[in-house]
Amino acid sequence: MRELIEKYKKEVLAFKSKDKVETDKFRIKFMSKNGVLNELFSKFKEIDASEKKEIGLLINSLKNTINSKIKQPEKLNKNENKVNLTDFTLPSNNENIGSLHPLTIVENKIINIFRLLGFNLETGPEIEDDWHNFTALNMPDNHPARDMQDTFFIKKSPDQLLRTHTSSVQIRFMENNSPPIRIISPGRVFRNEAISARSHCLFHQIEGLAIDENINFSDLKLIIQEFVNQLFGENKKIRFRPSFFPFTEPSAEVDIYWGLNSEADKRITKGTGWLEIMGCGMVDPNVLDNVKIDKTKFSGYAFGMGIERIAMLLYQIDDIRLFYENDIRFLKQFQSSHIF
Ligand code: DAH
């Protein structure tokens, strides 16, 4: 009897269920009414009383082993059920979700504001010629204003350079369209400058231009005040400070009142409380002549601002180089800003 139990035990231990059908066969062979266990129990009744204790223990142990083998596939099935019950509508753990670049966020904000004010989006090439970047903007050869913007020259003839400002798009658009004109043009500009915390050889600008009959300086002031209200908050104080640009007459620089509430405010406003945010003015009649728009009938205003500068103010960033280093610790901080 001992050998018989031993033989079954080996068989049970060796059993590995592949599927439910096999497990059922196994269960029937060992546990059914006419199965192995019942056969052993009936033989058990006939054995000598002195052996009963030991044999009884062996049969019980065999029974437990059989049971554990039968339960294993059930466990498997339970796990399968769990998988099937996964709720696929649950949000996933997007721990490393990307984000828009701060310059894109700010550019989109500015574009959205001007679009609602009736301006269309226009772009121009980054590789420009002297006419569109300088001459047509009232900066003839040897004009001292050319030195205001150190230029990357590419080729002499035909002349090619990297545009130093987005004002070149004004010229391209006016050459090919007639008034009324209301456009904004964002884009990259390049200057041959030493890279530091405050300036870079590559940065972004947004140019604005409006040409129509009877446009005057008060139209420009209204649009800029509205823009500042929407970007920086209602009723921010601004001032127009007389300035010079070859392509506008009169010209002004716009400052906003930033305040002097903290040490940082004092530092970035150089103790005045005021911060310059853009250049602007009434389009110079010479420029209208250059693009063959009738200066006796039409007038207009233009403005241009640096996107990095605005982003640095809005997000309190103190080093322009951070925008171009792709440091994930910097970029991650803009994950919650979604302006498309
Ligand atoms: N182009 C100028 C610059 O790069 C900015 C500017 C000033 C644009 C006055 C304008 C303007 O349209 O009217 O510094």
Short mmCIF file of C-alpha atoms in Angstrom, two decimals, residues 5-274:
data_model
loop_
_atom_site.label_atom_id
_atom_site.label_comp_id
_atom_site.label_asym_id
_atom_site.label_seq_id
_atom_site.Cartn_x
_atom_site.Cartn_y
_atom_site.Cartn_z
CA ILE A 5 0.60 5.80 -2.43
CA GLU A 6 4.18 6.69 -3.25
CA LYS A 7 3.58 6.00 -6.94
CA TYR A 8 0.46 8.22 -7.02
CA LYS A 9 2.27 10.96 -5.12
CA LYS A 10 4.99 11.04 -7.77
CA GLU A 11 2.37 11.23 -10.50
CA VAL A 12 0.53 14.07 -8.73
CA LEU A 13 3.70 16.02 -8.12
CA ALA A 14 4.70 15.70 -11.76
CA PHE A 15 1.35 16.97 -12.97
CA LYS A 16 1.31 20.42 -14.57
CA SER A 17 -1.97 21.71 -15.84
CA LYS A 18 -1.94 23.41 -19.23
CA ASP A 19 -5.63 24.14 -19.37
CA LYS A 20 -8.96 23.56 -17.71
CA VAL A 21 -9.69 20.33 -19.63
CA GLU A 22 -6.54 18.67 -18.32
CA THR A 23 -7.22 19.81 -14.80
CA ASP A 24 -10.72 18.33 -15.01
CA LYS A 25 -9.32 14.99 -16.19
CA PHE A 26 -6.84 15.06 -13.32
CA ARG A 27 -9.54 15.86 -10.79
CA ILE A 28 -11.79 13.07 -12.07
CA LYS A 29 -8.97 10.54 -11.95
CA PHE A 30 -8.05 11.34 -8.34
CA MET A 31 -11.09 12.86 -6.63
CA SER A 32 -14.22 11.39 -8.27
CA LYS A 33 -16.37 8.70 -6.71
CA ASN A 34 -14.45 5.94 -8.45
CA GLY A 35 -11.19 7.85 -8.34
CA VAL A 36 -7.83 7.03 -6.81
CA LEU A 37 -8.44 8.60 -3.40
CA ASN A 38 -11.65 6.70 -2.78
CA GLU A 39 -9.92 3.52 -3.89
CA LEU A 40 -7.17 4.17 -1.37
CA PHE A 41 -9.68 4.97 1.39
CA SER A 42 -11.47 1.66 0.84
CA LYS A 43 -8.16 -0.22 0.93
CA PHE A 44 -7.31 1.74 4.08
CA LYS A 45 -10.23 0.08 5.90
CA GLU A 46 -8.68 -3.34 5.34
CA ILE A 47 -5.15 -2.73 6.55
CA ASP A 48 -3.73 -3.75 9.86
CA ALA A 49 -4.56 -1.41 12.79
CA SER A 50 -0.86 -0.98 13.59
CA GLU A 51 -0.28 0.61 10.16
CA LYS A 52 -3.38 2.82 10.14
CA LYS A 53 -1.76 5.89 11.64
CA GLU A 54 1.17 6.05 9.22
CA ILE A 55 -0.83 5.14 6.09
CA GLY A 56 -3.61 7.58 7.07
CA LEU A 57 -1.08 10.39 7.21
CA LEU A 58 0.32 9.44 3.81
CA ILE A 59 -3.13 9.41 2.19
CA ASN A 60 -4.00 12.78 3.73
CA SER A 61 -0.79 14.29 2.49
CA LEU A 62 -1.53 12.93 -1.00
CA LYS A 63 -5.03 14.45 -0.82
CA ASN A 64 -3.61 17.86 0.09
CA THR A 65 -1.14 17.73 -2.77
CA ILE A 66 -3.93 16.81 -5.21
CA ASN A 67 -6.04 19.71 -3.93
CA SER A 68 -3.23 22.19 -4.31
CA LYS A 69 -2.68 21.07 -7.91
CA ILE A 70 -6.35 21.52 -8.70
CA LYS A 71 -6.47 24.99 -7.17
CA GLN A 72 -3.46 26.40 -9.03
CA PRO A 73 -5.22 26.98 -12.37
CA GLU A 74 -8.04 28.69 -10.49
CA LYS A 75 -5.52 31.16 -9.18
CA LEU A 76 -4.35 31.76 -12.71
CA ASN A 77 -7.90 32.33 -13.84
CA LYS A 78 -8.46 34.84 -11.10
CA ASN A 79 -5.51 36.87 -12.37
CA GLU A 80 -6.85 36.69 -15.89
CA ASN A 81 -10.15 38.07 -14.68
CA LYS A 82 -8.38 40.94 -13.06
CA VAL A 83 -6.75 41.91 -16.35
CA ASN A 84 -10.06 41.73 -18.15
CA LEU A 85 -11.64 43.98 -15.59
CA THR A 86 -9.14 46.82 -16.13
CA ASP A 87 -11.01 50.08 -16.69
CA PHE A 88 -9.55 51.41 -19.92
CA THR A 89 -11.28 54.75 -19.44
CA LEU A 90 -9.09 55.54 -16.42
CA PRO A 91 -6.58 58.34 -17.09
CA SER A 92 -3.00 57.08 -17.44
CA ASN A 93 -0.07 58.22 -15.33
CA ASN A 94 1.44 60.78 -17.67
CA GLU A 95 4.34 61.63 -15.47
CA ASN A 96 6.61 62.86 -18.22
CA ILE A 97 4.14 64.77 -20.32
CA GLY A 98 5.73 67.38 -22.56
CA SER A 99 4.94 71.08 -22.51
CA LEU A 100 4.96 74.05 -24.82
CA HIS A 101 8.13 76.09 -24.80
CA PRO A 102 7.69 79.34 -22.81
CA LEU A 103 8.47 81.37 -25.95
CA THR A 104 5.72 79.54 -27.83
CA ILE A 105 3.29 80.16 -24.98
CA VAL A 106 4.03 83.89 -24.93
CA GLU A 107 4.05 84.19 -28.73
CA ASN A 108 0.65 82.47 -28.90
CA LYS A 109 -0.74 84.74 -26.20
CA ILE A 110 0.38 87.85 -28.08
CA ILE A 111 -0.90 86.56 -31.43
CA ASN A 112 -4.29 85.70 -29.90
CA ILE A 113 -4.66 89.20 -28.47
CA PHE A 114 -3.89 90.93 -31.77
CA ARG A 115 -6.02 88.53 -33.78
CA LEU A 116 -9.03 89.51 -31.69
CA LEU A 117 -8.14 93.15 -32.39
CA GLY A 118 -8.39 92.47 -36.14
CA PHE A 119 -4.78 91.76 -37.14
CA ASN A 120 -3.86 88.97 -39.58
CA LEU A 121 -0.87 86.71 -39.19
CA GLU A 122 1.89 87.08 -41.79
CA THR A 123 5.39 85.68 -41.94
CA GLY A 124 8.51 86.42 -43.97
CA PRO A 125 11.87 84.77 -44.68
CA GLU A 126 14.69 84.65 -42.13
CA ILE A 127 17.27 85.03 -44.90
CA GLU A 128 16.66 88.53 -46.21
CA ASP A 129 18.21 90.98 -48.60
CA ASP A 130 19.50 94.45 -47.86
CA TRP A 131 16.47 96.16 -49.45
CA HIS A 132 13.83 94.55 -47.19
CA ASN A 133 15.89 94.57 -44.00
CA PHE A 134 17.43 98.05 -44.36
CA THR A 135 17.07 100.24 -47.44
CA ALA A 136 13.30 100.15 -47.85
CA LEU A 137 12.97 100.83 -44.13
CA ASN A 138 14.59 104.22 -44.71
CA MET A 139 18.11 103.12 -43.86
CA PRO A 140 20.10 103.92 -46.99
CA ASP A 141 23.72 102.75 -47.37
CA ASN A 142 26.00 104.28 -44.76
CA HIS A 143 23.04 105.33 -42.60
CA PRO A 144 24.29 105.31 -39.00
CA ALA A 145 21.16 103.41 -37.90
CA ARG A 146 22.56 100.30 -39.61
CA ASP A 147 25.10 100.12 -36.82
CA MET A 148 22.32 99.81 -34.24
CA GLN A 149 21.93 96.22 -35.35
CA ASP A 150 25.06 94.15 -35.88
CA THR A 151 24.30 91.97 -38.85
CA PHE A 152 25.25 88.47 -39.96
CA PHE A 153 25.99 88.96 -43.67
CA ILE A 154 25.86 85.80 -45.77
CA LYS A 155 26.68 86.84 -49.37
CA LYS A 156 27.47 90.02 -51.29
CA SER A 157 25.79 89.33 -54.64
CA PRO A 158 23.03 88.60 -54.73
CA ASP A 159 23.11 90.08 -51.26
CA GLN A 160 21.90 87.86 -48.45
CA LEU A 161 21.83 88.41 -44.71
CA LEU A 162 20.05 87.06 -41.65
CA ARG A 163 17.25 89.48 -40.85
CA THR A 164 17.98 91.63 -37.83
CA HIS A 165 14.32 92.40 -37.14
CA THR A 166 10.83 91.39 -38.26
CA SER A 167 10.25 94.90 -39.67
CA SER A 168 11.34 93.41 -43.02
CA VAL A 169 7.98 91.62 -43.22
CA GLN A 170 6.25 95.04 -43.25
CA ILE A 171 8.03 95.85 -46.52
CA ARG A 172 7.31 92.49 -48.14
CA PHE A 173 3.64 92.73 -47.23
CA MET A 174 3.17 96.35 -48.32
CA GLU A 175 4.89 95.62 -51.64
CA ASN A 176 2.32 92.95 -52.44
CA ASN A 177 -0.88 94.23 -50.82
CA SER A 178 -2.79 97.46 -50.75
CA PRO A 179 -4.40 99.14 -47.74
CA PRO A 180 -6.29 98.61 -45.53
CA ILE A 181 -3.55 96.54 -43.88
CA ARG A 182 -3.51 95.11 -40.38
CA ILE A 183 -0.89 92.43 -39.77
CA ILE A 184 1.30 90.96 -37.09
CA SER A 185 4.35 88.90 -37.92
CA PRO A 186 6.22 86.84 -35.37
CA GLY A 187 9.56 85.24 -36.09
CA ARG A 188 13.23 84.63 -35.40
CA VAL A 189 15.77 87.41 -35.82
CA PHE A 190 19.56 87.36 -35.63
CA ARG A 191 22.22 89.76 -34.44
CA ASN A 192 25.96 89.43 -34.33
CA GLU A 193 26.23 90.03 -30.60
CA ALA A 194 28.12 88.50 -27.72
CA ILE A 195 25.90 86.07 -25.81
CA SER A 196 25.18 87.07 -22.22
CA ALA A 197 22.38 86.85 -19.66
CA ARG A 198 20.67 89.84 -21.32
CA SER A 199 21.33 89.41 -25.04
CA HIS A 200 21.63 86.58 -27.54
CA CYS A 201 22.60 86.29 -31.20
CA LEU A 202 19.20 84.69 -31.86
CA PHE A 203 15.88 85.90 -30.50
CA HIS A 204 12.24 86.42 -31.46
CA GLN A 205 10.19 89.48 -32.29
CA ILE A 206 6.62 90.32 -33.17
CA GLU A 207 6.03 93.11 -35.62
CA GLY A 208 2.72 94.93 -36.03
CA LEU A 209 1.58 97.15 -38.89
CA ALA A 210 -1.65 99.02 -39.66
CA ILE A 211 -2.11 101.16 -42.79
CA ASP A 212 -5.38 102.83 -43.71
CA GLU A 213 -6.93 106.23 -44.33
CA ASN A 214 -6.92 108.57 -41.34
CA ILE A 215 -4.81 106.49 -38.98
CA ASN A 216 -3.11 108.61 -36.34
CA PHE A 217 -1.04 108.29 -33.20
CA SER A 218 -4.09 107.94 -30.93
CA ASP A 219 -5.08 104.74 -32.79
CA LEU A 220 -1.63 103.36 -31.99
CA LYS A 221 -1.95 104.34 -28.33
CA LEU A 222 -5.36 102.69 -28.03
CA ILE A 223 -4.17 99.39 -29.54
CA ILE A 224 -1.05 99.27 -27.37
CA GLN A 225 -2.98 100.08 -24.18
CA GLU A 226 -5.50 97.35 -24.99
CA PHE A 227 -2.70 94.88 -25.69
CA VAL A 228 -0.96 95.67 -22.40
CA ASN A 229 -4.23 95.37 -20.47
CA GLN A 230 -4.83 91.94 -21.90
CA LEU A 231 -1.31 90.62 -21.47
CA PHE A 232 -0.28 92.16 -18.15
CA GLY A 233 -3.67 92.84 -16.51
CA GLU A 234 -6.26 95.61 -16.53
CA ASN A 235 -5.21 99.23 -16.21
CA LYS A 236 -1.46 98.77 -16.24
CA LYS A 237 0.04 102.24 -16.55
CA ILE A 238 2.02 102.79 -19.76
CA ARG A 239 3.92 105.74 -21.18
CA PHE A 240 5.17 106.65 -24.68
CA ARG A 241 8.73 107.98 -24.50
CA PRO A 242 10.03 109.87 -27.58
CA SER A 243 12.67 107.85 -29.42
CA PHE A 244 14.16 107.33 -32.87
CA PHE A 245 13.70 104.64 -35.51
CA PRO A 246 14.48 105.38 -39.18
CA PHE A 247 11.23 103.78 -40.39
CA THR A 248 8.82 105.69 -38.11
CA GLU A 249 8.21 109.40 -37.56
CA PRO A 250 7.45 110.28 -34.85
CA SER A 251 8.90 107.28 -32.99
CA ALA A 252 8.39 106.19 -29.41
CA GLU A 253 9.33 103.49 -26.97
CA VAL A 254 6.60 102.09 -24.74
CA ASP A 255 7.28 101.56 -21.04
CA ILE A 256 4.97 99.86 -18.57
CA TYR A 257 4.91 100.71 -14.89
CA TRP A 258 6.22 97.60 -13.19
CA GLY A 259 6.38 99.00 -9.66
CA LEU A 260 9.05 99.14 -7.00
CA ASN A 261 7.68 96.64 -4.54
CA SER A 262 10.67 94.34 -4.23
CA GLU A 263 14.42 94.34 -4.56
CA ALA A 264 13.99 92.46 -7.86
CA ASP A 265 11.66 95.21 -9.16
CA LYS A 266 14.29 97.82 -8.30
CA ARG A 267 16.99 95.81 -10.07
CA ILE A 268 15.12 95.12 -13.33
CA THR A 269 13.71 98.66 -13.61
CA LYS A 270 17.05 100.23 -12.62
CA GLY A 271 15.34 101.98 -9.75
CA THR A 272 12.75 103.80 -11.90
CA GLY A 273 9.79 101.38 -11.70
CA TRP A 274 9.40 101.63 -15.51
#
